[in-house]
PDB file of C-alpha atoms in Angstrom:
ATOM      1  CA  MET V  11     -18.107  12.749 -33.676  1.00 40.00           C
ATOM      2  CA  VAL V  12     -21.325  13.367 -34.921  1.00 37.00           C
ATOM      3  CA  ALA V  13     -21.849  13.033 -38.955  1.00 38.00           C
ATOM      4  CA  THR V  14     -24.306  15.807 -40.036  1.00 34.00           C
ATOM      5  CA  ALA V  15     -25.563  16.380 -43.346  1.00 34.00           C
ATOM      6  CA  GLY V  16     -22.556  14.242 -45.261  1.00 36.00           C
ATOM      7  CA  ILE V  17     -19.989  16.078 -43.779  1.00 39.00           C
ATOM      8  CA  TYR V  18     -19.437  15.781 -39.450  1.00 39.00           C
ATOM      9  CA  SER V  19     -19.778  18.098 -36.626  1.00 40.00           C
ATOM     10  CA  ARG V  20     -16.854  17.853 -33.520  1.00 42.00           C
ATOM     11  CA  GLN V  21     -18.600  17.220 -29.866  1.00 41.00           C
ATOM     12  CA  SER V  22     -17.399  19.806 -27.216  1.00 38.00           C
ATOM     13  CA  THR V  23     -14.128  19.076 -25.347  1.00 40.00           C
ATOM     14  CA  GLY V  24     -14.387  21.790 -23.055  1.00 40.00           C
ATOM     15  CA  SER V  25     -11.841  20.381 -20.908  1.00 39.00           C
ATOM     16  CA  ARG V  26      -9.187  20.189 -23.387  1.00 43.00           C
ATOM     17  CA  SER V  27      -5.749  22.874 -22.880  1.00 49.00           C
ATOM     18  CA  SER V  28      -6.347  26.488 -25.392  1.00 90.00           C
ATOM     19  CA  VAL V  29      -2.289  25.822 -25.820  1.00 94.00           C
ATOM     20  CA  VAL V  30      -2.584  22.394 -28.573  1.00 96.00           C
ATOM     21  CA  ALA V  31       0.973  22.214 -29.615  1.00 97.00           C
ATOM     22  CA  SER V  32       4.401  24.473 -28.336  1.00 97.00           C
ATOM     23  CA  LEU V  33       7.643  25.184 -29.384  1.00 98.00           C
ATOM     24  CA  ARG V  34       9.644  26.426 -26.815  1.00 97.00           C
ATOM     25  CA  GLY V  35      13.517  28.234 -27.362  1.00 97.00           C
ATOM     26  CA  VAL V  36      13.305  25.118 -30.123  1.00 98.00           C
ATOM     27  CA  THR V  37      16.468  25.232 -32.045  1.00 97.00           C
ATOM     28  CA  LYS V  38      17.270  22.353 -34.511  1.00 97.00           C
ATOM     29  CA  ASN V  39      20.771  21.474 -35.722  1.00 96.00           C
ATOM     30  CA  TYR V  40      21.994  19.378 -38.918  1.00 95.00           C
ATOM     31  CA  GLY V  41      25.377  19.636 -38.448  1.00 94.00           C
ATOM     32  CA  LYS V  42      26.256  23.608 -38.421  1.00 92.00           C
ATOM     33  CA  VAL V  43      23.153  24.592 -40.133  1.00 93.00           C
ATOM     34  CA  GLU V  44      20.656  25.972 -38.107  1.00 94.00           C
ATOM     35  CA  ALA V  45      17.478  25.082 -39.646  1.00 96.00           C
ATOM     36  CA  VAL V  46      15.033  26.121 -36.779  1.00 97.00           C
ATOM     37  CA  ARG V  47      16.736  28.741 -34.181  1.00 96.00           C
ATOM     38  CA  GLU V  48      15.272  29.746 -30.890  1.00 96.00           C
ATOM     39  CA  VAL V  49      11.894  29.556 -32.199  1.00 97.00           C
ATOM     40  CA  ASP V  50       8.511  29.661 -29.810  1.00 97.00           C
ATOM     41  CA  LEU V  51       5.265  29.183 -31.152  1.00 97.00           C
ATOM     42  CA  GLU V  52       1.977  28.234 -29.711  1.00 97.00           C
ATOM     43  CA  ILE V  53      -0.828  26.814 -31.604  1.00 96.00           C
ATOM     44  CA  HIS V  54      -4.436  26.994 -30.104  1.00 95.00           C
ATOM     45  CA  THR V  55      -7.591  25.015 -30.328  1.00 92.00           C
ATOM     46  CA  GLY V  56      -9.434  25.492 -33.220  1.00 91.00           C
ATOM     47  CA  GLU V  57      -6.857  27.585 -35.243  1.00 93.00           C
ATOM     48  CA  VAL V  58      -6.405  27.259 -38.712  1.00 94.00           C
ATOM     49  CA  VAL V  59      -2.566  28.448 -38.715  1.00 96.00           C
ATOM     50  CA  ALA V  60      -0.728  28.389 -41.891  1.00 96.00           C
ATOM     51  CA  LEU V  61       3.135  28.470 -42.024  1.00 96.00           C
ATOM     52  CA  LEU V  62       4.711  30.033 -44.538  1.00 96.00           C
ATOM     53  CA  GLY V  63       8.559  30.590 -45.491  1.00 94.00           C
ATOM     54  CA  PRO V  64      10.378  30.795 -48.429  1.00 93.00           C
ATOM     55  CA  ASN V  65      12.642  27.309 -49.874  1.00 91.00           C
ATOM     56  CA  GLY V  66      15.183  26.717 -46.935  1.00 91.00           C
ATOM     57  CA  ALA V  67      12.987  28.463 -44.164  1.00 94.00           C
ATOM     58  CA  GLY V  68      12.558  25.755 -41.507  1.00 94.00           C
ATOM     59  CA  LYS V  69       8.918  25.236 -42.276  1.00 94.00           C
ATOM     60  CA  THR V  70       9.499  21.429 -42.958  1.00 93.00           C
ATOM     61  CA  THR V  71      11.797  20.992 -40.065  1.00 96.00           C
ATOM     62  CA  THR V  72       9.061  22.926 -38.074  1.00 97.00           C
ATOM     63  CA  VAL V  73       6.328  20.735 -38.695  1.00 96.00           C
ATOM     64  CA  GLY V  74       8.842  17.811 -38.168  1.00 96.00           C
ATOM     65  CA  LEU V  75       9.592  18.927 -34.830  1.00 97.00           C
ATOM     66  CA  LEU V  76       6.136  19.212 -34.294  1.00 97.00           C
ATOM     67  CA  LEU V  77       4.684  15.169 -35.442  1.00 96.00           C
ATOM     68  CA  GLY V  78       7.916  13.559 -33.446  1.00 96.00           C
ATOM     69  CA  THR V  79       9.685  12.595 -36.219  1.00 95.00           C
ATOM     70  CA  LEU V  80      12.667  15.504 -35.372  1.00 96.00           C
ATOM     71  CA  ARG V  81      13.986  15.980 -32.223  1.00 97.00           C
ATOM     72  CA  PRO V  82      14.705  19.409 -31.138  1.00 97.00           C
ATOM     73  CA  THR V  83      19.117  20.149 -30.373  1.00 97.00           C
ATOM     74  CA  ARG V  84      17.778  22.477 -28.014  1.00 97.00           C
ATOM     75  CA  GLY V  85      14.160  23.502 -26.439  1.00 97.00           C
ATOM     76  CA  GLU V  86      11.066  21.716 -25.918  1.00 98.00           C
ATOM     77  CA  VAL V  87       8.388  20.743 -27.927  1.00 98.00           C
ATOM     78  CA  GLU V  88       4.937  19.815 -26.644  1.00 97.00           C
ATOM     79  CA  VAL V  89       1.516  18.341 -27.995  1.00 97.00           C
ATOM     80  CA  PHE V  90      -1.413  17.790 -26.051  1.00 96.00           C
ATOM     81  CA  GLY V  91       0.725  18.558 -23.020  1.00 95.00           C
ATOM     82  CA  ARG V  92       3.486  15.954 -23.722  1.00 95.00           C
ATOM     83  CA  SER V  93       6.250  15.067 -25.909  1.00 97.00           C
ATOM     84  CA  PRO V  94       5.094  14.556 -29.655  1.00 97.00           C
ATOM     85  CA  ILE V  95       6.472  11.032 -29.816  1.00 96.00           C
ATOM     86  CA  ARG V  96       4.025   9.900 -26.906  1.00 96.00           C
ATOM     87  CA  ALA V  97       1.344   7.056 -28.382  1.00 94.00           C
ATOM     88  CA  GLU V  98      -1.431   9.553 -26.705  1.00 94.00           C
ATOM     89  CA  SER V  99      -0.173  12.591 -28.436  1.00 95.00           C
ATOM     90  CA  ARG V 100       0.423  10.790 -31.731  1.00 94.00           C
ATOM     91  CA  MET V 101      -3.260   8.764 -31.719  1.00 95.00           C
ATOM     92  CA  ARG V 102      -5.042  12.526 -31.453  1.00 96.00           C
ATOM     93  CA  VAL V 103      -2.787  13.979 -34.825  1.00 96.00           C
ATOM     94  CA  GLY V 104      -3.751  13.148 -38.821  1.00 95.00           C
ATOM     95  CA  ALA V 105      -1.064  14.312 -41.302  1.00 95.00           C
ATOM     96  CA  MET V 106      -1.621  14.935 -44.786  1.00 93.00           C
ATOM     97  CA  LEU V 107       1.910  15.077 -46.686  1.00 85.00           C
ATOM     98  CA  GLN V 108       3.565  15.202 -49.798  1.00 78.00           C
ATOM     99  CA  ILE V 109       3.597  11.058 -50.261  1.00 72.00           C
ATOM    100  CA  SER V 110       4.689   8.537 -52.765  1.00 67.00           C
ATOM    101  CA  GLY V 111       4.411   5.047 -52.930  1.00 76.00           C
ATOM    102  CA  VAL V 112       1.136   4.502 -52.039  1.00 85.00           C
ATOM    103  CA  PRO V 113      -0.070   1.118 -53.239  1.00 91.00           C
ATOM    104  CA  GLU V 114      -1.870   1.295 -56.645  1.00 92.00           C
ATOM    105  CA  GLY V 115      -3.217  -1.734 -56.407  1.00 94.00           C
ATOM    106  CA  LEU V 116      -5.337  -1.111 -53.273  1.00 96.00           C
ATOM    107  CA  LYS V 117      -8.685   0.303 -53.266  1.00 97.00           C
ATOM    108  CA  VAL V 118     -10.210   3.489 -51.756  1.00 97.00           C
ATOM    109  CA  ARG V 119     -12.042   1.817 -48.989  1.00 97.00           C
ATOM    110  CA  GLU V 120      -9.020  -1.283 -48.099  1.00 97.00           C
ATOM    111  CA  HIS V 121      -6.530   1.801 -47.765  1.00 97.00           C
ATOM    112  CA  ILE V 122      -9.308   3.709 -45.303  1.00 97.00           C
ATOM    113  CA  GLU V 123      -9.434   0.592 -43.493  1.00 97.00           C
ATOM    114  CA  ILE V 124      -5.923  -0.045 -42.861  1.00 96.00           C
ATOM    115  CA  PHE V 125      -5.319   3.204 -41.562  1.00 95.00           C
ATOM    116  CA  ARG V 126      -8.206   3.377 -39.392  1.00 96.00           C
ATOM    117  CA  SER V 127      -7.372  -0.207 -37.589  1.00 96.00           C
ATOM    118  CA  TYR V 128      -4.124   2.264 -36.697  1.00 94.00           C
ATOM    119  CA  TYR V 129      -6.624   4.093 -34.151  1.00 95.00           C
ATOM    120  CA  PRO V 130      -8.487   3.508 -30.850  1.00 93.00           C
ATOM    121  CA  ARG V 131     -11.564   5.527 -31.540  1.00 93.00           C
ATOM    122  CA  PRO V 132     -11.662   5.881 -35.455  1.00 96.00           C
ATOM    123  CA  LEU V 133     -13.938   8.015 -37.556  1.00 95.00           C
ATOM    124  CA  THR V 134     -16.168   5.498 -39.709  1.00 96.00           C
ATOM    125  CA  LEU V 135     -15.705   4.254 -42.607  1.00 97.00           C
ATOM    126  CA  ARG V 136     -18.544   6.067 -43.945  1.00 96.00           C
ATOM    127  CA  THR V 137     -18.465   9.360 -42.351  1.00 94.00           C
ATOM    128  CA  ILE V 138     -14.788   9.529 -43.804  1.00 95.00           C
ATOM    129  CA  LEU V 139     -15.827   8.424 -47.743  1.00 95.00           C
ATOM    130  CA  GLU V 140     -18.225  11.857 -46.695  1.00 91.00           C
ATOM    131  CA  ALA V 141     -15.712  14.230 -45.456  1.00 89.00           C
ATOM    132  CA  SER V 142     -12.973  13.556 -48.296  1.00 90.00           C
ATOM    133  CA  GLY V 143     -16.043  13.044 -50.534  1.00 89.00           C
ATOM    134  CA  LEU V 144     -15.363   9.436 -51.796  1.00 94.00           C
ATOM    135  CA  GLN V 145     -18.447   8.211 -51.018  1.00 93.00           C
ATOM    136  CA  GLU V 146     -18.654   7.441 -55.000  1.00 95.00           C
ATOM    137  CA  LEU V 147     -15.213   6.322 -55.049  1.00 96.00           C
ATOM    138  CA  GLU V 148     -14.705   3.512 -52.644  1.00 96.00           C
ATOM    139  CA  ASN V 149     -14.002   0.676 -54.955  1.00 97.00           C
ATOM    140  CA  ARG V 150     -11.889   2.208 -57.205  1.00 97.00           C
ATOM    141  CA  LEU V 151      -8.085   0.970 -57.030  1.00 97.00           C
ATOM    142  CA  TYR V 152      -5.856   3.852 -55.891  1.00 95.00           C
ATOM    143  CA  GLY V 153      -3.630   3.913 -59.282  1.00 95.00           C
ATOM    144  CA  LYS V 154      -6.846   4.783 -61.020  1.00 96.00           C
ATOM    145  CA  LEU V 155      -7.322   7.810 -59.506  1.00 94.00           C
ATOM    146  CA  SER V 156      -7.294  10.859 -61.044  1.00 91.00           C
ATOM    147  CA  GLY V 157      -4.716  13.476 -59.300  1.00 88.00           C
ATOM    148  CA  GLY V 158      -7.450  15.742 -57.302  1.00 88.00           C
ATOM    149  CA  GLN V 159      -8.764  12.057 -56.370  1.00 91.00           C
ATOM    150  CA  LYS V 160      -5.287  10.860 -54.903  1.00 92.00           C
ATOM    151  CA  GLN V 161      -5.133  14.256 -52.743  1.00 90.00           C
ATOM    152  CA  ARG V 162      -9.004  13.306 -51.704  1.00 91.00           C
ATOM    153  CA  LEU V 163      -7.480   9.813 -50.464  1.00 94.00           C
ATOM    154  CA  HIS V 164      -4.853  11.469 -48.780  1.00 94.00           C
ATOM    155  CA  LEU V 165      -6.958  13.458 -46.988  1.00 92.00           C
ATOM    156  CA  ALA V 166      -9.279  11.096 -46.049  1.00 94.00           C
ATOM    157  CA  LEU V 167      -6.376   8.810 -44.027  1.00 95.00           C
ATOM    158  CA  ALA V 168      -5.411  11.957 -42.806  1.00 95.00           C
ATOM    159  CA  LEU V 169      -8.675  12.394 -40.790  1.00 94.00           C
ATOM    160  CA  SER V 170      -9.394   8.235 -39.902  1.00 96.00           C
ATOM    161  CA  GLY V 171      -8.313   8.675 -36.541  1.00 95.00           C
ATOM    162  CA  ASP V 172     -10.636  11.926 -35.795  1.00 94.00           C
ATOM    163  CA  PRO V 173      -7.581  14.129 -35.207  1.00 95.00           C
ATOM    164  CA  ASP V 174      -7.603  16.593 -33.120  1.00 94.00           C
ATOM    165  CA  LEU V 175      -4.553  18.379 -34.953  1.00 96.00           C
ATOM    166  CA  LEU V 176      -4.737  18.231 -38.531  1.00 96.00           C
ATOM    167  CA  PHE V 177      -0.976  18.446 -40.913  1.00 96.00           C
ATOM    168  CA  LEU V 178      -2.013  19.482 -44.576  1.00 94.00           C
ATOM    169  CA  ASP V 179       1.367  20.007 -46.208  1.00 92.00           C
ATOM    170  CA  GLU V 180       0.823  21.396 -49.520  1.00 89.00           C
ATOM    171  CA  PRO V 181      -2.679  20.170 -50.089  1.00 89.00           C
ATOM    172  CA  THR V 182      -3.244  21.054 -53.306  1.00 88.00           C
ATOM    173  CA  THR V 183       0.233  20.896 -54.964  1.00 83.00           C
ATOM    174  CA  GLY V 184      -0.323  19.591 -58.909  1.00 79.00           C
ATOM    175  CA  LEU V 185      -3.992  20.236 -58.922  1.00 82.00           C
ATOM    176  CA  ASP V 186      -5.316  21.643 -61.951  1.00 83.00           C
ATOM    177  CA  VAL V 187      -7.781  24.995 -60.945  1.00 86.00           C
ATOM    178  CA  GLY V 188     -11.199  23.026 -61.223  1.00 83.00           C
ATOM    179  CA  SER V 189      -9.843  20.450 -59.239  1.00 82.00           C
ATOM    180  CA  ARG V 190      -8.072  22.396 -56.656  1.00 85.00           C
ATOM    181  CA  ARG V 191     -11.287  24.790 -56.025  1.00 85.00           C
ATOM    182  CA  ALA V 192     -13.178  21.399 -55.681  1.00 82.00           C
ATOM    183  CA  PHE V 193     -11.058  20.339 -52.762  1.00 83.00           C
ATOM    184  CA  LEU V 194     -10.463  23.668 -51.147  1.00 85.00           C
ATOM    185  CA  GLY V 195     -14.267  23.631 -50.796  1.00 82.00           C
ATOM    186  CA  GLN V 196     -14.111  20.059 -48.920  1.00 80.00           C
ATOM    187  CA  ILE V 197     -11.325  21.588 -46.560  1.00 85.00           C
ATOM    188  CA  ARG V 198     -13.268  24.078 -45.868  1.00 84.00           C
ATOM    189  CA  GLN V 199     -15.606  21.629 -44.743  1.00 80.00           C
ATOM    190  CA  ILE V 200     -13.520  19.905 -42.574  1.00 80.00           C
ATOM    191  CA  ILE V 201     -11.710  22.649 -40.770  1.00 77.00           C
ATOM    192  CA  GLY V 202     -12.708  24.828 -37.523  1.00 59.00           C
ATOM    193  CA  GLN V 203     -15.068  23.278 -35.086  1.00 61.00           C
ATOM    194  CA  GLU V 204     -12.411  22.887 -32.208  1.00 70.00           C
ATOM    195  CA  ARG V 205     -10.156  21.391 -34.754  1.00 86.00           C
ATOM    196  CA  THR V 206      -6.622  22.944 -35.191  1.00 94.00           C
ATOM    197  CA  VAL V 207      -5.420  22.564 -38.533  1.00 95.00           C
ATOM    198  CA  VAL V 208      -1.203  23.444 -39.222  1.00 96.00           C
ATOM    199  CA  LEU V 209      -1.126  24.388 -43.137  1.00 95.00           C
ATOM    200  CA  THR V 210       2.032  24.659 -45.012  1.00 94.00           C
ATOM    201  CA  THR V 211       1.757  25.918 -48.859  1.00 91.00           C
ATOM    202  CA  HIS V 212       3.465  27.983 -51.181  1.00 89.00           C
ATOM    203  CA  ASN V 213      -0.169  29.422 -52.664  1.00 89.00           C
ATOM    204  CA  LEU V 214      -0.548  32.279 -50.867  1.00 91.00           C
ATOM    205  CA  GLU V 215      -3.944  33.007 -52.209  1.00 88.00           C
ATOM    206  CA  GLU V 216      -4.517  29.928 -50.452  1.00 90.00           C
ATOM    207  CA  ALA V 217      -2.841  31.182 -47.028  1.00 93.00           C
ATOM    208  CA  ASP V 218      -5.196  34.202 -46.794  1.00 92.00           C
ATOM    209  CA  THR V 219      -8.297  32.255 -47.772  1.00 89.00           C
ATOM    210  CA  LEU V 220      -8.060  29.673 -45.595  1.00 91.00           C
ATOM    211  CA  ALA V 221      -5.870  30.753 -42.585  1.00 93.00           C
ATOM    212  CA  ASP V 222      -7.137  32.411 -39.041  1.00 92.00           C
ATOM    213  CA  ARG V 223      -3.488  33.334 -38.630  1.00 95.00           C
ATOM    214  CA  ILE V 224      -0.201  33.342 -40.485  1.00 96.00           C
ATOM    215  CA  VAL V 225       3.152  32.221 -38.729  1.00 97.00           C
ATOM    216  CA  LEU V 226       6.212  33.822 -41.483  1.00 96.00           C
ATOM    217  CA  ILE V 227       9.228  31.908 -40.863  1.00 96.00           C
ATOM    218  CA  ASP V 228      12.263  32.697 -42.709  1.00 95.00           C
ATOM    219  CA  HIS V 229      15.918  31.909 -42.111  1.00 94.00           C
ATOM    220  CA  GLY V 230      14.803  30.127 -39.347  1.00 95.00           C
ATOM    221  CA  ARG V 231      13.369  32.360 -37.002  1.00 96.00           C
ATOM    222  CA  VAL V 232       9.498  33.407 -36.613  1.00 96.00           C
ATOM    223  CA  ILE V 233       9.768  37.052 -38.415  1.00 94.00           C
ATOM    224  CA  ALA V 234       5.981  37.617 -38.459  1.00 94.00           C
ATOM    225  CA  ASP V 235       3.170  36.130 -36.548  1.00 96.00           C
ATOM    226  CA  GLY V 236      -0.597  37.530 -37.051  1.00 94.00           C
ATOM    227  CA  THR V 237      -3.891  37.578 -38.705  1.00 94.00           C
ATOM    228  CA  PRO V 238      -3.395  37.572 -42.953  1.00 91.00           C
ATOM    229  CA  THR V 239      -4.750  40.976 -42.115  1.00 87.00           C
ATOM    230  CA  GLU V 240      -2.203  42.139 -39.672  1.00 88.00           C
ATOM    231  CA  ILE V 241       0.630  40.507 -41.962  1.00 89.00           C
ATOM    232  CA  LYS V 242      -0.489  42.524 -45.096  1.00 83.00           C
ATOM    233  CA  ALA V 243      -0.378  45.849 -42.915  1.00 77.00           C
ATOM    234  CA  LYS V 244       3.137  45.478 -42.384  1.00 76.00           C
ATOM    235  CA  THR V 245       3.910  46.019 -45.995  1.00 68.00           C
ATOM    236  CA  GLY V 246       2.239  49.243 -45.224  1.00 61.00           C
ATOM    237  CA  GLY V 247      -1.317  48.541 -45.942  1.00 72.00           C
ATOM    238  CA  ARG V 248      -2.154  49.878 -49.133  1.00 84.00           C
ATOM    239  CA  ARG V 249      -0.922  49.578 -52.571  1.00 87.00           C
ATOM    240  CA  VAL V 250      -0.046  52.636 -54.979  1.00 93.00           C
ATOM    241  CA  ALA V 251       1.023  51.711 -58.954  1.00 94.00           C
ATOM    242  CA  ALA V 252       1.687  54.170 -61.518  1.00 96.00           C
ATOM    243  CA  VAL V 253       4.004  54.923 -64.751  1.00 96.00           C
ATOM    244  CA  THR V 254       6.051  58.000 -63.175  1.00 96.00           C
ATOM    245  CA  ARG V 255       9.437  59.853 -64.399  1.00 95.00           C
ATOM    246  CA  LEU V 256       9.717  60.246 -60.529  1.00 96.00           C
ATOM    247  CA  ASP V 257      12.837  58.580 -59.162  1.00 93.00           C
ATOM    248  CA  ARG V 258      12.807  56.179 -56.308  1.00 93.00           C
ATOM    249  CA  GLU V 259      14.177  58.215 -53.966  1.00 94.00           C
ATOM    250  CA  MET V 260      12.348  60.874 -54.009  1.00 95.00           C
ATOM    251  CA  ILE V 261       8.944  58.635 -53.857  1.00 96.00           C
ATOM    252  CA  GLU V 262      10.528  57.052 -50.486  1.00 94.00           C
ATOM    253  CA  ARG V 263      10.625  60.713 -49.256  1.00 94.00           C
ATOM    254  CA  LEU V 264       6.866  61.325 -49.532  1.00 94.00           C
ATOM    255  CA  PRO V 265       4.798  60.856 -45.880  1.00 90.00           C
ATOM    256  CA  GLY V 266       3.742  57.595 -45.397  1.00 88.00           C
ATOM    257  CA  VAL V 267       6.106  55.495 -47.761  1.00 90.00           C
ATOM    258  CA  THR V 268       7.237  52.161 -46.502  1.00 84.00           C
ATOM    259  CA  GLN V 269       8.258  50.629 -49.657  1.00 84.00           C
ATOM    260  CA  VAL V 270       8.946  51.423 -53.218  1.00 91.00           C
ATOM    261  CA  ARG V 271       9.521  48.479 -56.071  1.00 88.00           C
ATOM    262  CA  LEU V 272       9.586  48.831 -59.682  1.00 89.00           C
ATOM    263  CA  GLU V 273       7.781  46.429 -62.189  1.00 86.00           C
ATOM    264  CA  GLY V 274       9.345  47.143 -65.503  1.00 88.00           C
ATOM    265  CA  GLN V 275       7.812  50.461 -66.431  1.00 91.00           C
ATOM    266  CA  ALA V 276       5.663  50.690 -63.264  1.00 94.00           C
ATOM    267  CA  THR V 277       6.886  51.931 -59.922  1.00 95.00           C
ATOM    268  CA  GLU V 278       4.785  50.154 -57.220  1.00 92.00           C
ATOM    269  CA  ILE V 279       4.572  51.803 -54.032  1.00 92.00           C
ATOM    270  CA  PHE V 280       3.585  51.022 -49.972  1.00 86.00           C
ATOM    271  CA  ALA V 281       1.881  53.144 -48.191  1.00 87.00           C
ATOM    272  CA  THR V 282       0.273  53.689 -44.879  1.00 82.00           C
ATOM    273  CA  ARG V 283      -2.596  55.348 -46.871  1.00 86.00           C
ATOM    274  CA  ALA V 284      -3.048  55.806 -49.873  1.00 90.00           C
ATOM    275  CA  GLU V 285      -4.564  59.301 -50.744  1.00 93.00           C
ATOM    276  CA  PRO V 286      -1.516  61.903 -49.510  1.00 94.00           C
ATOM    277  CA  VAL V 287       0.810  59.707 -51.571  1.00 95.00           C
ATOM    278  CA  VAL V 288      -1.533  60.171 -54.432  1.00 96.00           C
ATOM    279  CA  ARG V 289      -1.983  63.923 -54.112  1.00 95.00           C
ATOM    280  CA  GLU V 290       2.050  64.557 -53.807  1.00 96.00           C
ATOM    281  CA  LEU V 291       2.517  61.989 -57.091  1.00 96.00           C
ATOM    282  CA  LEU V 292      -0.216  64.220 -59.376  1.00 96.00           C
ATOM    283  CA  ARG V 293       1.710  67.516 -58.166  1.00 95.00           C
ATOM    284  CA  LEU V 294       5.192  66.188 -58.576  1.00 96.00           C
ATOM    285  CA  ASP V 295       4.137  64.230 -61.904  1.00 96.00           C
ATOM    286  CA  PRO V 296       1.105  65.910 -64.001  1.00 94.00           C
ATOM    287  CA  ASP V 297       2.173  63.514 -66.787  1.00 95.00           C
ATOM    288  CA  LEU V 298       1.327  60.288 -64.314  1.00 95.00           C
ATOM    289  CA  ALA V 299      -0.226  57.287 -65.981  1.00 95.00           C
ATOM    290  CA  GLY V 300      -1.697  54.319 -64.999  1.00 95.00           C
ATOM    291  CA  LEU V 301      -2.778  54.965 -61.593  1.00 96.00           C
ATOM    292  CA  GLU V 302      -4.047  51.930 -59.400  1.00 94.00           C
ATOM    293  CA  VAL V 303      -4.840  51.943 -55.625  1.00 92.00           C
ATOM    294  CA  THR V 304      -5.639  48.500 -53.726  1.00 86.00           C
ATOM    295  CA  GLY V 305      -4.674  46.609 -50.784  1.00 79.00           C
ATOM    296  CA  ALA V 306      -1.556  45.147 -49.962  1.00 74.00           C
ATOM    297  CA  SER V 307      -1.693  41.227 -50.506  1.00 81.00           C
ATOM    298  CA  LEU V 308      -0.373  38.522 -48.886  1.00 88.00           C
ATOM    299  CA  GLU V 309       2.399  37.586 -51.721  1.00 85.00           C
ATOM    300  CA  GLU V 310       3.500  41.634 -51.421  1.00 79.00           C
ATOM    301  CA  ALA V 311       3.872  41.479 -47.817  1.00 83.00           C
ATOM    302  CA  PHE V 312       5.502  37.737 -48.101  1.00 88.00           C
ATOM    303  CA  LEU V 313       8.035  38.972 -50.654  1.00 82.00           C
ATOM    304  CA  ALA V 314       8.571  42.508 -48.210  1.00 78.00           C
ATOM    305  CA  LEU V 315       9.295  40.588 -45.297  1.00 84.00           C
ATOM    306  CA  THR V 316      11.257  37.790 -46.351  1.00 84.00           C
ATOM    307  CA  GLU V 317      13.665  40.049 -48.311  1.00 68.00           C
ATOM    308  CA  GLY V 318      12.235  39.071 -51.815  1.00 54.00           C
ATOM    309  CA  GLY V 319      11.098  35.186 -51.344  1.00 48.00           C
ATOM    310  CA  ARG V 320      14.746  33.517 -52.376  1.00 48.00           C
ATOM    311  CA  SER V 321      13.929  30.538 -53.824  1.00 40.00           C
TER     312      SER V 321
END
């Protein structure tokens, strides 16, 4: 790793396989409950993959399998071509998880130095502080940090071993708008450069902004896998909203319409192309009001693909 202008750039490691982590036919049972069902998934070098799904969909179990904290009931899990429980694999993985119980009486640099000691070739203290934006806080006690600063330290701990594969679990949970924006800026500087990132988040705008690829899980299965643009296109591509007297069944029969939803007084229509739909709406309902045409959002695609995004 080479430090540059307050951040760092990764040296080329062309000998590494393009597949960093994989699940092949993986099922994980908790008693009679199948949390993950016959999942096949490959994660490649340099990707930022957002693992999305409703609560209870199987995201946490999938991450646990990749981290080696859970064992599959059936199937194979590999990280860097080995079992994720092997030391050689774990030394190349960093994880920023939703953690508690961090000792409040230790200083920022003391926490980092402890984590650095776990790895054979850790980043320097200075590089970690710069990468996580903690240069001015190294001597502050953990208990005196703000919520955003604590999240920065959790990120610093995940970076300590110079990981090739980095897991970010709900990295901005609990942050106010300003802290979230600053923290996302820090993450954007870190991701890429051949570092592979797996992101889990309920903030779909965050996933849309950061991820190269979206993997959507529901009921323990991968139901969609593609770029954010490809996932949004599964909803129909375009969103037309209007207040209309036309009933839902009539709108669903219009050419190119893929989904119709009622939102208060307005009707939301998803279609492959907006123009033919708008022309027909205006022809059939001259009193149409509040017309709005936009691209489908990742949130709308998420809700459509997961049957409303159950809680």
